[in-house]
Amino acid sequence: MDPSTPASQSSENHPPFDDVEKSTEKQETSVVADPPEVPDGGSAAWMTLVGAFLAVFCSSGYVNAYGVYEDFFVREYLSESSSFQITWIGSVQVLFLGCSGIPGGYAMDHGYFRWVTISGSLLLTFCLVMTSFCQEQQFWQMFLANGVGLGIAVGMLYVPALGVLSHHFKKRRSLMMGLAQAGSSVGGLVHPIMLNNLFHGRLGFAWGVRVSALFNLVLLIIANLLMTTRLPARPKDTTFKKQLVYWKSFFTDKVYVLATLSVFILYSGVYFPAFFLQLDAVESGLSESLAFYSLTLLNGVGVLGRIMPTIIVDRVGVFNMMIPCAFACGVMIFSWVAMKDAAGVISMAVFYGFFAGAVVSLVAPMIAYLTPNVSDIGARLGVSIGIGAVGALIGPPVCGALLTSQLLWVRPVIFSGICVVASAGTLTIAKLLSDRQTRRITAAS
């Protein structure tokens, strides 16, 4: 067996990080075994895929459009606040996109999927409406509504929407997760076009955000009607000791810890272009239409980046796909300093959009691969993305502070580029450790 073959192909064997002799404690954390049959199709599975796509479109896809808010806030609505302050709004969105997934994924595993997604849908709509009522130059109003509140809402939707696909797909799990995560890039394509035209059109900011809220509410109603769970809920760990053993088992898995560290480092740098490309294009004197559509182009190409690698990842291995994609993202960020004209902006949007979409979309299949029990995927995915989201909280504000009001682009470029290249290095270490453990288990059996 290829050591880098995803979990969807190797669920019948011991995962590479599993010890040959299992302790009593680990047996307690694996009460629920993989179901004997996962349909890998059927009407319920395909409807769940469409629903997950829509949920990701409205959650992660909306976060991908924050560059429109960033540009509008810096130049108009919050112009009295610094770029460093304004960037915190988008960073907190990404933080809670991941951190809210920890309780959301855990609740999904324990049978509360429907409650989590409905609550997240209502909260997202409410926070967008509250954003529309925020007054100009009132940073804290916008931070609470558009940063904290909206971030919690999208987090309650994103991780459960991806995790529930494991209830319906096994052999094609990586591909289905990639298709669902394409909703993030499609959202990053549609939302910026809509928001730019609404903010700078006849309706203006307040009514533009309200129209956006209604649009997302309709899609989320459809998503909640389509998505269904299939597996029985994981038995509740009623005692504190069992809870401690359950969560501790995540962090005694060396490969999982290294993979999660890689996600943290990656998220610290990978969002730099999504936050600042439109601002750089505007400040570089490009036409307004090209500047506005630069972010749309980046996210649009990301659709291909999110889907194409997942088609072949089952054959080449998830680590073998993630490492070169992360390294390519780092190289593209370093090339930012050479971006001086329209051709440079378009090239950055196309190439970075593809590789960034690929590496971000492969995080979920990587965590699924490193999860021995399918009933734990929601919690493990939530923990990994939640810890990674702390990196997303730190990275963009650091970039904003390094940028300064003089727009010194070379400094945030160096910081972000180093972070993304370093994540490729830690992923390489995780792969080597995974390969070694697999060889050891194979030799023992």
XYZ file of N, CA and C in Angstrom, residues 9 32 46 74 110 129 131 160 207 217 248 303 342 346 353 370 405 443:
54
model
N -9.001 5.030 0.879
C -8.582 3.782 0.277
C -8.105 2.771 1.308
N -16.858 3.330 18.516
C -17.630 3.172 17.293
C -16.704 2.800 16.164
N -26.015 12.265 -2.770
C -25.828 13.357 -3.729
C -26.519 14.626 -3.268
N -11.033 50.353 4.285
C -9.795 51.137 4.326
C -9.970 52.477 3.616
N -21.842 13.658 17.801
C -22.710 13.179 18.872
C -24.195 13.371 18.565
N -27.252 41.237 8.830
C -28.210 42.322 9.016
C -27.655 43.349 10.001
N -24.523 43.927 10.531
C -23.442 44.631 9.821
C -24.002 45.811 9.034
N -19.062 21.030 9.981
C -20.095 19.987 9.872
C -20.473 19.677 8.426
N -27.886 48.662 2.330
C -28.847 47.814 1.638
C -28.150 46.722 0.835
N -29.429 33.553 3.065
C -30.468 32.864 3.830
C -31.222 31.867 2.949
N -7.290 13.716 24.503
C -5.846 13.494 24.606
C -5.336 12.610 23.474
N -11.541 27.431 -7.976
C -12.478 26.323 -8.169
C -11.752 25.136 -8.794
N -1.121 45.395 -14.904
C -2.297 44.540 -15.033
C -1.913 43.085 -15.288
N -3.092 39.894 -12.939
C -3.820 38.754 -13.509
C -3.040 37.457 -13.308
N -4.326 31.637 -7.210
C -5.668 31.118 -6.955
C -5.731 29.612 -7.111
N -5.835 10.813 8.274
C -5.157 10.582 9.551
C -6.131 10.239 10.677
N 0.885 52.536 6.677
C 0.133 53.452 5.823
C 0.897 53.827 4.565
N 5.841 -4.291 8.471
C 6.838 -5.305 8.842
C 6.350 -6.163 10.009
